[in-house]
């Protein structure tokens, strides 16, 4: 191939199939950042190769707030929502628990340290280093503590926190092992009242369904409330439970089971894999979703 100047141009190309294109569509940017601690953390190394590491730490609320935000042109703090991509749920808005967390944060008396009253945050990273009391982390994801993180953001963005010496509890886990990451996400959320369907939300098939439905004008509620919080039309949002019910009714010809208790349809691996699997063409999930009455 010759360019306009008459010289030789070297180029390289790759042939992409459907799987490669799907991976590109679902590609998540790697995010790096720093988290300043108030004390030296407790360090635990795990595994024969020592590449999986864990830290137990606390950070001042003001420093954790800075870890959560970036600033717009006017200097207003904006929550880094991409830090929560691997979380199984989105922000649940003004629930009783979230209201209580914010009330604790803005309490002028500050009689208790915040970490005494809260389960804390679980942070995953592919790589990380600790220099002094500051973490430098790569490919950061907050996989547990999303509600707490949002509450800290909403409370502190409108208050002067410079003199606030309360802290938040953080678990920082550094691993590149995908199975370990998925196990951590499931285990840290299973301790709370989380629907079985939400614990499946990080599965590849669930991401594939979300992508295909999105491309066709529907919003798959893989992470509960994500699209509601984005202001998408309610009649275009499809829940995991609804799709599981419809699949059980149509594909398995078992409407009685689907109607009786929809929450159990994704609870066991056996039931789940009957309706969510790679043997079912992705288009089927879209057409099944269309069966929902307006």
Tab-separated table of C-alpha atoms in Angstrom:
chain	number	residue	atom	x	y	z
A	1	UNK	CA	0.000	0.000	0.000
A	2	UNK	CA	1.348	3.440	-0.866
A	3	UNK	CA	0.506	6.667	0.897
A	4	UNK	CA	-0.064	10.080	-0.689
A	5	UNK	CA	3.656	10.876	-0.435
A	6	UNK	CA	4.599	7.870	-2.483
A	7	UNK	CA	6.260	5.960	0.356
A	8	UNK	CA	5.481	2.536	1.730
A	9	UNK	CA	2.956	2.195	4.545
A	10	UNK	CA	3.060	-0.764	6.909
A	11	UNK	CA	-0.177	-1.804	8.545
A	12	UNK	CA	-1.545	-4.634	10.620
A	13	UNK	CA	-5.073	-5.940	10.891
A	14	UNK	CA	-6.924	-8.504	12.977
A	15	UNK	CA	-10.011	-10.437	11.965
A	16	UNK	CA	-12.701	-10.096	14.625
A	17	UNK	CA	-15.519	-12.566	15.139
A	18	UNK	CA	-18.685	-12.176	17.175
A	19	UNK	CA	-16.975	-13.077	20.456
A	20	UNK	CA	-14.203	-10.518	19.926
A	21	UNK	CA	-16.710	-7.811	19.002
A	22	UNK	CA	-18.778	-8.666	22.066
A	23	UNK	CA	-15.693	-8.382	24.289
A	24	UNK	CA	-14.906	-4.972	22.811
A	25	UNK	CA	-18.477	-3.797	23.428
A	26	UNK	CA	-18.284	-4.875	27.057
A	27	UNK	CA	-14.717	-3.661	27.621
A	28	UNK	CA	-14.357	-1.822	30.882
A	29	UNK	CA	-11.669	0.811	31.154
A	30	UNK	CA	-9.044	0.234	33.826
A	31	UNK	CA	-9.125	2.900	36.504
A	32	UNK	CA	-6.253	3.874	38.756
A	33	UNK	CA	-6.220	6.048	41.832
A	34	UNK	CA	-4.802	6.766	45.250
A	35	UNK	CA	-6.362	6.192	48.652
A	36	UNK	CA	-4.785	7.896	51.643
A	37	UNK	CA	-5.051	6.012	54.953
A	38	UNK	CA	-4.995	7.479	58.432
A	39	UNK	CA	-2.886	4.627	59.878
A	40	UNK	CA	-0.644	1.869	58.559
A	41	UNK	CA	-2.819	-1.079	57.457
A	42	UNK	CA	-2.690	-4.706	58.550
A	43	UNK	CA	-1.171	-6.720	55.693
A	44	UNK	CA	-1.981	-10.338	54.804
A	45	UNK	CA	-0.320	-12.214	51.937
A	46	UNK	CA	-2.079	-15.273	50.541
A	47	UNK	CA	-1.078	-18.066	48.178
A	48	UNK	CA	2.184	-19.767	47.365
A	49	UNK	CA	3.203	-17.176	44.797
A	50	UNK	CA	2.311	-14.301	47.107
A	51	UNK	CA	0.634	-12.282	44.362
A	52	UNK	CA	-2.715	-12.132	46.177
A	53	UNK	CA	-2.622	-9.584	48.947
A	54	UNK	CA	-5.094	-8.204	51.433
A	55	UNK	CA	-5.089	-5.142	53.646
A	56	UNK	CA	-7.288	-4.143	56.559
A	57	UNK	CA	-7.317	-0.385	56.871
A	58	UNK	CA	-9.158	2.765	57.840
A	59	UNK	CA	-9.240	6.093	56.028
A	60	UNK	CA	-10.514	9.463	57.116
A	61	UNK	CA	-13.953	10.127	55.647
A	62	UNK	CA	-12.586	13.236	53.937
A	63	UNK	CA	-9.827	11.228	52.223
A	64	UNK	CA	-12.206	8.465	51.170
A	65	UNK	CA	-14.511	11.144	49.747
A	66	UNK	CA	-11.597	12.451	47.659
A	67	UNK	CA	-10.960	8.885	46.475
A	68	UNK	CA	-14.586	8.655	45.290
A	69	UNK	CA	-14.834	11.887	43.318
A	70	UNK	CA	-13.444	13.899	40.455
A	71	UNK	CA	-14.206	17.557	39.841
A	72	UNK	CA	-15.952	19.336	36.984
A	73	UNK	CA	-14.872	22.637	35.430
A	74	UNK	CA	-16.591	24.584	38.208
A	75	UNK	CA	-14.907	22.599	40.963
A	76	UNK	CA	-18.008	20.588	41.871
A	77	UNK	CA	-17.392	17.014	43.063
A	78	UNK	CA	-18.727	14.295	40.743
A	79	UNK	CA	-19.000	10.696	41.923
A	80	UNK	CA	-16.829	8.244	39.965
A	81	UNK	CA	-19.643	5.850	39.105
A	82	UNK	CA	-17.282	3.642	37.110
A	83	UNK	CA	-15.758	2.461	40.399
A	84	UNK	CA	-18.941	0.439	40.985
A	85	UNK	CA	-19.242	-1.383	37.633
A	86	UNK	CA	-18.634	-4.785	39.262
A	87	UNK	CA	-21.145	-4.206	42.054
A	88	UNK	CA	-24.233	-6.386	41.931
A	89	UNK	CA	-26.613	-3.510	42.693
A	90	UNK	CA	-26.764	0.181	41.957
A	91	UNK	CA	-27.606	2.845	44.551
A	92	UNK	CA	-30.933	2.049	46.232
A	93	UNK	CA	-31.758	5.728	46.851
A	94	UNK	CA	-33.578	6.836	49.998
A	95	UNK	CA	-33.993	3.538	51.808
A	96	UNK	CA	-34.214	3.493	55.595
A	97	UNK	CA	-30.664	2.162	55.852
A	98	UNK	CA	-29.222	4.800	53.519
A	99	UNK	CA	-31.096	7.571	55.319
A	100	UNK	CA	-29.671	6.327	58.622
A	101	UNK	CA	-26.137	6.277	57.192
A	102	UNK	CA	-26.450	9.866	55.983
A	103	UNK	CA	-27.993	10.960	59.290
A	104	UNK	CA	-24.979	9.498	61.092
A	105	UNK	CA	-22.591	11.272	58.732
A	106	UNK	CA	-24.143	14.717	59.163
A	107	UNK	CA	-24.729	14.366	62.923
A	108	UNK	CA	-23.008	17.443	64.428
A	109	UNK	CA	-22.319	15.642	67.728
A	110	UNK	CA	-20.095	12.986	66.114
A	111	UNK	CA	-20.183	10.905	69.304
A	112	UNK	CA	-19.054	7.709	67.545
A	113	UNK	CA	-16.420	7.014	64.945
A	114	UNK	CA	-18.138	6.126	61.687
A	115	UNK	CA	-16.402	2.769	61.230
A	116	UNK	CA	-17.795	1.561	64.566
A	117	UNK	CA	-21.291	1.786	63.063
A	118	UNK	CA	-20.719	0.561	59.514
A	119	UNK	CA	-19.558	-2.661	57.835
A	120	UNK	CA	-17.204	-0.731	55.599
A	121	UNK	CA	-15.981	-0.953	52.028
A	122	UNK	CA	-14.438	-3.788	50.005
A	123	UNK	CA	-12.080	-2.601	47.267
A	124	UNK	CA	-10.627	-4.884	44.593
A	125	UNK	CA	-7.599	-3.995	42.488
A	126	UNK	CA	-5.431	-5.847	39.970
A	127	UNK	CA	-2.244	-4.270	41.239
A	128	UNK	CA	-1.272	-1.942	44.034
A	129	UNK	CA	1.534	-0.512	46.092
A	130	UNK	CA	1.680	1.158	49.477
A	131	UNK	CA	4.030	4.089	49.962
A	132	UNK	CA	3.853	5.440	53.473
A	133	UNK	CA	0.140	5.553	54.203
A	134	UNK	CA	-1.035	5.995	50.612
A	135	UNK	CA	-2.270	3.216	48.324
A	136	UNK	CA	-1.684	3.463	44.578
A	137	UNK	CA	-4.187	1.057	43.002
A	138	UNK	CA	-4.820	-0.116	39.427
A	139	UNK	CA	-8.112	-1.361	37.956
A	140	UNK	CA	-10.100	-0.358	41.016
A	141	UNK	CA	-13.574	-1.682	41.733
A	142	UNK	CA	-15.676	-1.167	44.864
A	143	UNK	CA	-17.573	-4.463	45.089
A	144	UNK	CA	-19.202	-4.059	48.495
A	145	UNK	CA	-20.154	-0.856	50.249
A	146	UNK	CA	-21.758	0.919	47.316
A	147	UNK	CA	-24.633	2.185	49.473
A	148	UNK	CA	-22.166	3.472	52.083
A	149	UNK	CA	-19.997	5.097	49.397
A	150	UNK	CA	-22.971	6.887	47.837
A	151	UNK	CA	-24.144	8.019	51.264
A	152	UNK	CA	-20.685	9.414	52.076
A	153	UNK	CA	-20.705	11.250	48.754
A	154	UNK	CA	-24.182	12.735	49.258
A	155	UNK	CA	-23.424	13.804	52.834
A	156	UNK	CA	-19.942	15.247	52.418
A	157	UNK	CA	-20.374	17.036	49.098
A	158	UNK	CA	-22.421	19.732	50.841
A	159	UNK	CA	-20.546	20.046	54.133
A	160	UNK	CA	-17.214	21.262	55.454
A	161	UNK	CA	-15.396	18.064	56.347
A	162	UNK	CA	-11.892	19.428	56.976
A	163	UNK	CA	-12.195	19.079	60.763
A	164	UNK	CA	-13.980	15.711	60.636
A	165	UNK	CA	-11.602	13.035	61.945
A	166	UNK	CA	-13.989	10.097	61.682
A	167	UNK	CA	-12.900	7.127	59.616
A	168	UNK	CA	-14.350	4.443	57.344
A	169	UNK	CA	-13.269	0.784	57.429
A	170	UNK	CA	-11.752	-0.556	54.189
A	171	UNK	CA	-10.736	-4.002	52.984
A	172	UNK	CA	-8.332	-3.715	50.069
A	173	UNK	CA	-7.736	-6.933	48.116
A	174	UNK	CA	-5.198	-7.126	45.307
A	175	UNK	CA	-5.658	-10.050	42.927
A	176	UNK	CA	-5.782	-10.715	39.187
A	177	UNK	CA	-7.531	-14.044	39.665
A	178	UNK	CA	-10.998	-13.721	38.082
A	179	UNK	CA	-12.410	-16.646	40.071
A	180	UNK	CA	-11.218	-15.066	43.306
A	181	UNK	CA	-12.750	-11.731	42.324
A	182	UNK	CA	-16.133	-13.332	41.538
A	183	UNK	CA	-16.045	-15.301	44.798
A	184	UNK	CA	-15.303	-12.129	46.770
A	185	UNK	CA	-18.182	-10.279	45.118
A	186	UNK	CA	-20.613	-13.092	45.901
A	187	UNK	CA	-19.398	-13.729	49.459
A	188	UNK	CA	-19.329	-10.111	50.608
A	189	UNK	CA	-22.870	-9.539	49.369
A	190	UNK	CA	-24.360	-12.854	50.475
A	191	UNK	CA	-24.038	-11.732	54.101
A	192	UNK	CA	-26.806	-9.197	53.495
A	193	UNK	CA	-30.363	-9.491	52.201
A	194	UNK	CA	-29.545	-9.718	48.500
A	195	UNK	CA	-31.850	-11.518	46.028
A	196	UNK	CA	-30.408	-14.657	44.454
A	197	UNK	CA	-30.812	-13.078	41.015
A	198	UNK	CA	-28.518	-10.198	41.996
A	199	UNK	CA	-25.776	-12.640	42.954
A	200	UNK	CA	-25.847	-13.868	39.340
A	201	UNK	CA	-25.518	-10.378	37.876
A	202	UNK	CA	-21.780	-10.566	37.186
A	203	UNK	CA	-22.082	-13.731	35.063
A	204	UNK	CA	-20.963	-13.356	31.448
A	205	UNK	CA	-24.354	-14.448	30.111
A	206	UNK	CA	-26.040	-11.687	32.133
A	207	UNK	CA	-23.685	-9.082	30.660
A	208	UNK	CA	-24.352	-10.460	27.166
A	209	UNK	CA	-28.115	-10.159	27.652
A	210	UNK	CA	-27.766	-6.605	28.957
A	211	UNK	CA	-25.676	-5.587	25.937
A	212	UNK	CA	-28.030	-7.148	23.381
A	213	UNK	CA	-31.179	-5.709	24.961
A	214	UNK	CA	-29.559	-2.280	25.228
A	215	UNK	CA	-28.722	-2.370	21.517
A	216	UNK	CA	-32.391	-3.098	20.843
A	217	UNK	CA	-33.955	-0.409	23.002
A	218	UNK	CA	-34.505	-2.320	26.255
A	219	UNK	CA	-32.710	-1.940	29.591
A	220	UNK	CA	-31.837	-5.135	31.414
A	221	UNK	CA	-31.780	-4.495	35.164
A	222	UNK	CA	-28.686	-6.629	35.748
A	223	UNK	CA	-27.601	-4.272	38.510
A	224	UNK	CA	-30.774	-3.456	40.398
A	225	UNK	CA	-31.923	0.164	39.969
A	226	UNK	CA	-29.050	1.097	37.615
A	227	UNK	CA	-31.282	2.180	34.732
A	228	UNK	CA	-33.947	3.607	37.021
A	229	UNK	CA	-31.286	5.867	38.510
A	230	UNK	CA	-30.337	6.865	34.951
A	231	UNK	CA	-33.903	8.010	34.305
A	232	UNK	CA	-34.753	5.328	31.735
A	233	UNK	CA	-38.469	4.583	31.103
A	234	UNK	CA	-39.819	2.064	33.597
A	235	UNK	CA	-41.720	0.213	30.864
A	236	UNK	CA	-38.426	-0.429	29.055
A	237	UNK	CA	-36.599	-1.880	32.081
A	238	UNK	CA	-36.513	-5.688	32.283
A	239	UNK	CA	-35.656	-7.329	35.609
A	240	UNK	CA	-33.711	-10.566	35.971
A	241	UNK	CA	-36.623	-12.087	37.898
A	242	UNK	CA	-39.124	-11.226	35.164
A	243	UNK	CA	-36.936	-12.697	32.446
A	244	UNK	CA	-36.403	-15.831	34.545
A	245	UNK	CA	-40.184	-16.187	34.955
A	246	UNK	CA	-40.834	-15.724	31.247
A	247	UNK	CA	-38.089	-18.166	30.262
A	248	UNK	CA	-39.393	-20.789	32.685
A	249	UNK	CA	-42.922	-20.369	31.343
A	250	UNK	CA	-42.055	-20.398	27.644
A	251	UNK	CA	-38.843	-22.395	27.217
A	252	UNK	CA	-39.448	-24.911	29.999
A	253	UNK	CA	-43.246	-24.943	29.574
A	254	UNK	CA	-43.688	-24.567	33.320
A	255	UNK	CA	-45.818	-21.461	33.999
A	256	UNK	CA	-46.956	-22.840	37.347
A	257	UNK	CA	-43.413	-22.893	38.714
A	258	UNK	CA	-42.689	-19.469	37.253
A	259	UNK	CA	-45.744	-17.901	38.869
A	260	UNK	CA	-45.515	-19.544	42.297
A	261	UNK	CA	-42.139	-18.234	43.481
A	262	UNK	CA	-40.039	-16.332	40.934
A	263	UNK	CA	-37.168	-15.710	43.365
A	264	UNK	CA	-36.184	-19.401	43.447
A	265	UNK	CA	-35.755	-19.665	39.675
A	266	UNK	CA	-32.165	-18.412	39.867
A	267	UNK	CA	-31.269	-19.693	43.318
A	268	UNK	CA	-29.723	-23.072	42.460
A	269	UNK	CA	-27.184	-23.667	39.690
A	270	UNK	CA	-29.404	-26.374	38.221
A	271	UNK	CA	-32.456	-24.119	37.825
A	272	UNK	CA	-30.376	-21.141	36.722
A	273	UNK	CA	-28.437	-22.986	34.018
A	274	UNK	CA	-31.632	-24.370	32.487
A	275	UNK	CA	-32.742	-20.877	31.494
A	276	UNK	CA	-29.507	-18.876	31.299
A	277	UNK	CA	-26.903	-20.634	29.178
A	278	UNK	CA	-24.797	-20.219	26.048
A	279	UNK	CA	-26.834	-22.813	24.149
A	280	UNK	CA	-29.763	-20.410	23.956
A	281	UNK	CA	-29.399	-17.862	21.122
A	282	UNK	CA	-29.057	-14.375	22.553
A	283	UNK	CA	-31.995	-13.204	20.402
A	284	UNK	CA	-34.313	-15.502	22.353
A	285	UNK	CA	-33.825	-13.456	25.521
A	286	UNK	CA	-34.823	-10.320	23.627
A	287	UNK	CA	-37.984	-11.842	22.156
A	288	UNK	CA	-38.945	-13.287	25.540
A	289	UNK	CA	-38.465	-9.853	27.104
A	290	UNK	CA	-40.862	-8.375	24.549
A	291	UNK	CA	-43.646	-10.577	25.922
A	292	UNK	CA	-43.948	-8.367	28.980
A	293	UNK	CA	-47.175	-6.349	28.826
A	294	UNK	CA	-46.768	-2.585	28.541
